[in-house]
CSV table of C-alpha atoms in Angstrom, one decimal:
chain,number,residue,atom,x,y,z
A,26,UNK,CA,4.9,-9.7,26.0
A,27,UNK,CA,5.2,-7.7,29.2
A,28,UNK,CA,1.4,-7.6,29.6
A,29,UNK,CA,1.2,-11.3,29.1
A,30,UNK,CA,3.9,-11.9,31.7
A,31,UNK,CA,2.2,-9.6,34.3
A,32,UNK,CA,-1.2,-11.3,33.9
A,33,UNK,CA,0.2,-14.8,34.1
A,34,UNK,CA,2.4,-14.1,37.1
A,35,UNK,CA,-0.4,-12.2,39.0
A,36,UNK,CA,-3.0,-14.9,38.4
A,37,UNK,CA,-0.5,-17.7,39.1
A,38,UNK,CA,0.6,-16.2,42.5
A,39,UNK,CA,-3.1,-15.7,43.4
A,40,UNK,CA,-4.0,-19.3,42.5
A,41,UNK,CA,-1.1,-20.6,44.6
A,42,UNK,CA,-1.2,-18.3,47.7
A,43,UNK,CA,-4.9,-17.6,48.3
A,44,UNK,CA,-6.0,-21.2,49.0
A,45,UNK,CA,-3.6,-21.2,52.0
A,46,UNK,CA,-5.4,-18.3,53.6
A,47,UNK,CA,-9.0,-18.8,52.5
A,48,UNK,CA,-11.4,-21.8,52.6
A,49,UNK,CA,-13.5,-22.8,49.5
A,50,UNK,CA,-16.4,-20.6,50.2
A,51,UNK,CA,-14.3,-17.5,51.0
A,52,UNK,CA,-12.2,-18.2,47.9
A,53,UNK,CA,-15.4,-18.1,45.7
A,54,UNK,CA,-16.3,-14.7,47.3
A,55,UNK,CA,-12.8,-13.3,47.1
A,56,UNK,CA,-11.1,-11.3,44.3
A,57,UNK,CA,-9.6,-14.5,42.9
A,58,UNK,CA,-12.3,-15.0,40.2
A,59,UNK,CA,-11.8,-11.4,39.2
A,60,UNK,CA,-8.1,-11.9,39.0
A,61,UNK,CA,-8.6,-14.9,36.7
A,62,UNK,CA,-10.7,-12.7,34.5
A,63,UNK,CA,-7.5,-10.7,33.8
A,64,UNK,CA,-6.5,-13.5,31.5
A,65,UNK,CA,-8.9,-11.9,29.0
A,66,UNK,CA,-6.4,-9.1,28.7
A,67,UNK,CA,-4.1,-11.5,26.9
A,68,UNK,CA,-6.3,-11.0,23.9
A,69,UNK,CA,-4.7,-7.6,23.5
A,70,UNK,CA,-1.7,-9.5,22.1
A,71,UNK,CA,-3.5,-9.6,18.8
A,72,UNK,CA,-2.7,-5.9,18.4
A,73,UNK,CA,1.0,-6.8,18.5
A,74,UNK,CA,0.6,-9.5,15.8
A,75,UNK,CA,-1.7,-7.8,13.4
A,76,UNK,CA,-0.4,-4.5,12.0
A,77,UNK,CA,-3.7,-3.1,10.7
A,78,UNK,CA,-5.3,-3.6,14.1
A,79,UNK,CA,-2.3,-2.0,15.8
A,80,UNK,CA,-2.7,1.1,13.5
A,81,UNK,CA,-6.4,1.3,14.2
A,82,UNK,CA,-5.9,0.9,17.9
A,83,UNK,CA,-3.3,3.7,18.1
A,84,UNK,CA,-5.6,5.9,16.1
A,85,UNK,CA,-8.5,5.3,18.5
A,86,UNK,CA,-6.4,5.9,21.6
A,87,UNK,CA,-5.0,9.1,20.2
A,88,UNK,CA,-8.5,10.3,19.2
A,89,UNK,CA,-10.0,9.4,22.5
A,90,UNK,CA,-9.0,12.6,24.2
A,91,UNK,CA,-10.7,14.7,21.5
A,92,UNK,CA,-13.8,12.5,21.7
A,93,UNK,CA,-14.0,13.1,25.5
A,94,UNK,CA,-13.7,16.9,24.9
A,95,UNK,CA,-16.5,16.8,22.3
A,96,UNK,CA,-18.6,14.8,24.8
A,97,UNK,CA,-18.0,17.5,27.5
A,98,UNK,CA,-19.1,20.2,25.1
A,99,UNK,CA,-22.3,18.3,24.3
A,100,UNK,CA,-22.8,17.7,28.0
A,101,UNK,CA,-22.5,21.4,28.8
A,102,UNK,CA,-24.9,22.2,26.0
A,103,UNK,CA,-27.4,19.6,27.2
A,104,UNK,CA,-27.1,20.9,30.7
A,105,UNK,CA,-28.0,24.5,29.6
A,106,UNK,CA,-30.9,23.3,27.5
A,107,UNK,CA,-32.1,21.1,30.3
A,108,UNK,CA,-32.3,24.1,32.6
A,109,UNK,CA,-34.3,26.0,30.0
A,110,UNK,CA,-36.7,23.0,29.3
A,111,UNK,CA,-37.2,22.2,32.9
A,112,UNK,CA,-38.1,25.9,33.6
A,113,UNK,CA,-40.3,26.5,30.6
A,114,UNK,CA,-41.8,23.1,30.1
A,115,UNK,CA,-41.4,20.7,33.0
A,116,UNK,CA,-42.5,23.2,35.7
A,117,UNK,CA,-45.4,24.4,33.6
A,118,UNK,CA,-46.9,21.1,32.6
A,119,UNK,CA,-50.5,22.2,33.5
A,120,UNK,CA,-51.5,23.0,29.9
A,121,UNK,CA,-50.9,19.4,28.8
A,122,UNK,CA,-53.4,18.1,31.4
A,123,UNK,CA,-56.1,18.7,28.8
A,124,UNK,CA,-54.6,16.0,26.5
A,125,UNK,CA,-53.7,13.8,29.5
A,126,UNK,CA,-50.0,14.1,28.6
A,127,UNK,CA,-49.0,16.0,31.7
A,128,UNK,CA,-47.4,12.9,33.2
A,129,UNK,CA,-45.3,12.5,30.0
A,130,UNK,CA,-44.1,16.1,30.3
A,131,UNK,CA,-43.2,15.6,33.9
A,132,UNK,CA,-41.4,12.3,33.1
A,133,UNK,CA,-39.4,14.0,30.3
A,134,UNK,CA,-38.8,17.5,31.7
A,135,UNK,CA,-39.8,17.3,35.4
A,136,UNK,CA,-36.2,17.9,36.6
A,137,UNK,CA,-32.8,18.8,35.1
A,138,UNK,CA,-31.7,15.2,35.2
A,139,UNK,CA,-34.8,14.0,33.4
A,140,UNK,CA,-34.5,16.8,30.8
A,141,UNK,CA,-30.9,15.8,30.1
A,142,UNK,CA,-31.9,12.2,29.8
A,143,UNK,CA,-34.6,13.2,27.3
A,144,UNK,CA,-32.2,15.3,25.3
A,145,UNK,CA,-29.8,12.4,25.2
A,146,UNK,CA,-32.7,10.2,23.9
A,147,UNK,CA,-33.4,12.8,21.2
A,148,UNK,CA,-29.7,12.9,20.4
A,149,UNK,CA,-29.8,9.2,19.6
A,150,UNK,CA,-32.8,9.8,17.3
A,151,UNK,CA,-35.0,7.7,19.5
A,152,UNK,CA,-38.6,8.7,20.1
A,153,UNK,CA,-38.1,12.4,19.1
A,154,UNK,CA,-41.2,12.4,16.9
A,155,UNK,CA,-43.5,11.4,19.9
A,156,UNK,CA,-41.9,14.1,22.1
A,157,UNK,CA,-42.4,16.6,19.3
A,158,UNK,CA,-46.0,15.6,18.9
A,159,UNK,CA,-46.7,16.0,22.6
A,160,UNK,CA,-45.0,19.4,22.8
A,161,UNK,CA,-46.9,20.5,19.7
A,162,UNK,CA,-50.1,20.2,21.7
A,163,UNK,CA,-49.3,23.5,23.4
A,164,UNK,CA,-46.4,25.1,21.5
A,165,UNK,CA,-46.7,25.6,17.7
A,166,UNK,CA,-45.3,22.6,15.8
A,167,UNK,CA,-43.7,25.0,13.4
A,168,UNK,CA,-41.4,26.0,16.3
A,169,UNK,CA,-41.0,22.7,18.1
A,170,UNK,CA,-40.1,20.5,15.1
A,171,UNK,CA,-37.4,22.8,13.6
A,172,UNK,CA,-35.8,23.3,17.0
A,173,UNK,CA,-35.6,19.6,17.6
A,174,UNK,CA,-34.2,19.0,14.1
A,175,UNK,CA,-31.6,21.7,14.6
A,176,UNK,CA,-30.7,20.1,17.9
A,177,UNK,CA,-30.3,16.7,16.3
A,178,UNK,CA,-28.2,18.2,13.5
A,179,UNK,CA,-25.8,19.9,16.0
A,180,UNK,CA,-25.6,17.2,18.6
A,181,UNK,CA,-25.9,14.1,16.5
A,182,UNK,CA,-24.8,14.5,12.9
A,183,UNK,CA,-22.3,17.2,13.5
A,184,UNK,CA,-20.7,15.4,16.5
A,185,UNK,CA,-20.6,12.1,14.6
A,186,UNK,CA,-18.9,13.9,11.6
A,187,UNK,CA,-16.4,15.6,13.9
A,188,UNK,CA,-15.5,12.4,15.7
A,189,UNK,CA,-15.2,10.5,12.5
A,190,UNK,CA,-12.9,13.1,11.0
A,191,UNK,CA,-10.7,13.2,14.1
A,192,UNK,CA,-10.4,9.4,14.1
A,193,UNK,CA,-9.7,9.4,10.4
A,194,UNK,CA,-6.9,12.0,10.8
A,195,UNK,CA,-5.5,10.1,13.7
A,196,UNK,CA,-5.6,6.9,11.7
A,197,UNK,CA,-3.7,8.5,8.8
A,198,UNK,CA,-1.1,9.9,11.2
A,199,UNK,CA,-0.7,6.5,12.9
A,200,UNK,CA,-0.4,4.8,9.5
A,201,UNK,CA,2.3,7.3,8.4
A,202,UNK,CA,4.2,6.8,11.6
A,203,UNK,CA,4.0,3.0,11.2
A,204,UNK,CA,5.3,3.2,7.7
A,205,UNK,CA,8.1,5.6,8.8
A,206,UNK,CA,9.1,3.2,11.6
A,207,UNK,CA,9.2,0.3,9.0
A,208,UNK,CA,11.3,2.4,6.7
A,209,UNK,CA,13.7,3.3,9.5
A,210,UNK,CA,13.9,-0.4,10.5
A,211,UNK,CA,14.5,-1.5,7.0
A,212,UNK,CA,17.2,1.1,6.5
A,213,UNK,CA,19.0,0.0,9.7
A,214,UNK,CA,18.7,-3.6,8.6
A,215,UNK,CA,20.1,-2.9,5.2
A,216,UNK,CA,22.9,-0.9,6.8
A,217,UNK,CA,23.8,-3.7,9.1
A,218,UNK,CA,23.8,-6.2,6.2
A,219,UNK,CA,26.0,-3.9,4.1
A,220,UNK,CA,28.5,-3.5,6.8
A,221,UNK,CA,28.8,-7.3,7.3
A,222,UNK,CA,29.0,-8.0,3.6
A,223,UNK,CA,31.7,-5.4,3.3
A,224,UNK,CA,33.7,-7.2,6.0
A,225,UNK,CA,33.3,-10.5,4.3
A,226,UNK,CA,34.2,-9.1,0.8
A,227,UNK,CA,37.2,-7.3,2.3
A,228,UNK,CA,38.3,-10.5,4.0
A,229,UNK,CA,38.2,-12.4,0.7
A,230,UNK,CA,39.7,-9.6,-1.4
A,231,UNK,CA,43.3,-10.7,-1.2
A,232,UNK,CA,44.4,-9.7,-4.8
A,233,UNK,CA,44.2,-5.9,-4.1
A,234,UNK,CA,43.7,-4.3,-0.7
A,235,UNK,CA,40.1,-3.1,-0.2
A,236,UNK,CA,39.0,-4.6,-3.6
A,237,UNK,CA,37.5,-8.0,-4.6
A,238,UNK,CA,37.8,-10.0,-7.8
A,239,UNK,CA,35.2,-12.1,-9.5
A,240,UNK,CA,36.6,-15.5,-8.3
A,241,UNK,CA,37.0,-14.1,-4.8
A,242,UNK,CA,33.4,-12.9,-4.9
A,243,UNK,CA,32.2,-16.3,-5.9
A,244,UNK,CA,34.0,-17.9,-2.9
A,245,UNK,CA,32.6,-15.3,-0.6
A,246,UNK,CA,29.0,-15.9,-1.9
A,247,UNK,CA,29.5,-19.6,-1.2
A,248,UNK,CA,30.0,-18.9,2.5
A,249,UNK,CA,27.0,-19.9,4.7
A,250,UNK,CA,27.3,-16.7,6.7
A,251,UNK,CA,27.1,-14.6,3.5
A,252,UNK,CA,24.2,-16.6,2.2
A,253,UNK,CA,22.3,-16.1,5.5
A,254,UNK,CA,22.9,-12.4,5.2
A,255,UNK,CA,21.5,-12.3,1.8
A,256,UNK,CA,18.5,-14.4,2.8
A,257,UNK,CA,17.8,-11.9,5.6
A,258,UNK,CA,17.0,-9.3,3.0
A,259,UNK,CA,13.3,-8.7,2.0
A,260,UNK,CA,13.9,-10.0,-1.6
A,261,UNK,CA,17.3,-11.7,-1.7
A,262,UNK,CA,19.2,-11.7,-5.0
A,263,UNK,CA,20.5,-14.9,-6.5
A,264,UNK,CA,24.2,-15.6,-6.9
A,265,UNK,CA,24.1,-15.4,-10.7
A,266,UNK,CA,22.5,-12.0,-10.5
A,267,UNK,CA,25.2,-10.8,-8.1
A,268,UNK,CA,27.9,-12.0,-10.5
A,269,UNK,CA,26.2,-10.3,-13.4
A,270,UNK,CA,26.1,-7.1,-11.4
A,271,UNK,CA,29.8,-7.5,-10.7
A,272,UNK,CA,30.6,-7.9,-14.4
A,273,UNK,CA,28.6,-4.8,-15.2
A,274,UNK,CA,30.4,-2.8,-12.5
A,275,UNK,CA,33.7,-4.1,-13.6
A,276,UNK,CA,33.2,-2.9,-17.1
A,277,UNK,CA,33.1,0.7,-16.0
A,278,UNK,CA,36.4,2.5,-16.6
A,279,UNK,CA,36.6,3.7,-13.0
A,280,UNK,CA,36.2,0.2,-11.6
A,281,UNK,CA,38.1,-1.9,-14.1
A,282,UNK,CA,39.8,-4.6,-12.2
A,283,UNK,CA,39.4,-2.7,-8.9
A,284,UNK,CA,35.9,-3.2,-7.6
A,285,UNK,CA,36.0,-2.0,-4.0
A,286,UNK,CA,34.5,-4.3,-1.4
A,287,UNK,CA,32.4,-1.5,0.1
A,288,UNK,CA,31.0,-0.5,-3.2
A,289,UNK,CA,30.2,-4.1,-4.1
A,290,UNK,CA,28.5,-4.6,-0.8
A,291,UNK,CA,26.3,-1.6,-1.3
A,292,UNK,CA,25.5,-2.7,-4.8
A,293,UNK,CA,24.5,-6.2,-3.6
A,294,UNK,CA,22.1,-4.7,-1.0
A,295,UNK,CA,20.6,-2.4,-3.5
A,296,UNK,CA,20.2,-5.3,-5.9
A,297,UNK,CA,18.5,-7.4,-3.2
A,298,UNK,CA,16.1,-4.5,-2.4
A,299,UNK,CA,15.2,-4.2,-6.1
A,300,UNK,CA,15.4,-7.9,-7.0
A,301,UNK,CA,11.7,-8.2,-7.6
A,302,UNK,CA,11.8,-5.5,-10.2
A,303,UNK,CA,14.9,-6.9,-11.9
A,304,UNK,CA,13.3,-10.3,-12.2
A,305,UNK,CA,10.2,-8.9,-13.7
A,306,UNK,CA,12.3,-7.2,-16.4
């Protein structure tokens, strides 16, 4: 809601104010078109509406820091390997002149930047076989191929597995937090309904102070405010079910003729939360 308001107000003020200071040509070259693109951010509202997307979004945001750290580790490793490859291969490309692949070696390993770019290409499993074939023209293939495979296993498969596990753990944590928040919200809502029902039952319980009779309970349940309270529950119980519950409680020796308003309110809320199970039985 706040993001939507900020985007609308910002773009609205820009649409209204900038035409007074800029002509049509300057307006097209100004930041106004880019400000209008901010309206795309309103698509983020879908994360507020859809709970699964909200959970996934929180998990990705929490795991982003770990992903950045993993990327830094891979970058440092690639930088070290780039120095070695540039020194041992790129600056000694003469032996590949026999096969007319010297230019390829210089393109791949001619500098540290090129070597890092080549390592990143190998890391994405793109063209590594051709690079291995060219390097094997001078160095033994029994050394080149295993080293490239080990590099790909460390910097590709291991990194992907690590990032996946981090995102999965973050997703589980976000899901548990979301469920906990829902449970807390439900408990607060039930507590609020219980308190209001107790007030209504206490108000109608005139026969005995703090207690409510069956006829008084029927009158209380007929009140629109009480009905709206029951309908606010996740699975509202019917009036007949509540009266049956009262009769069952009233048969107990400790409550015979003296069903307390607070106890009845708690029982009604409990019945409403379990109404689906009771109906199935």
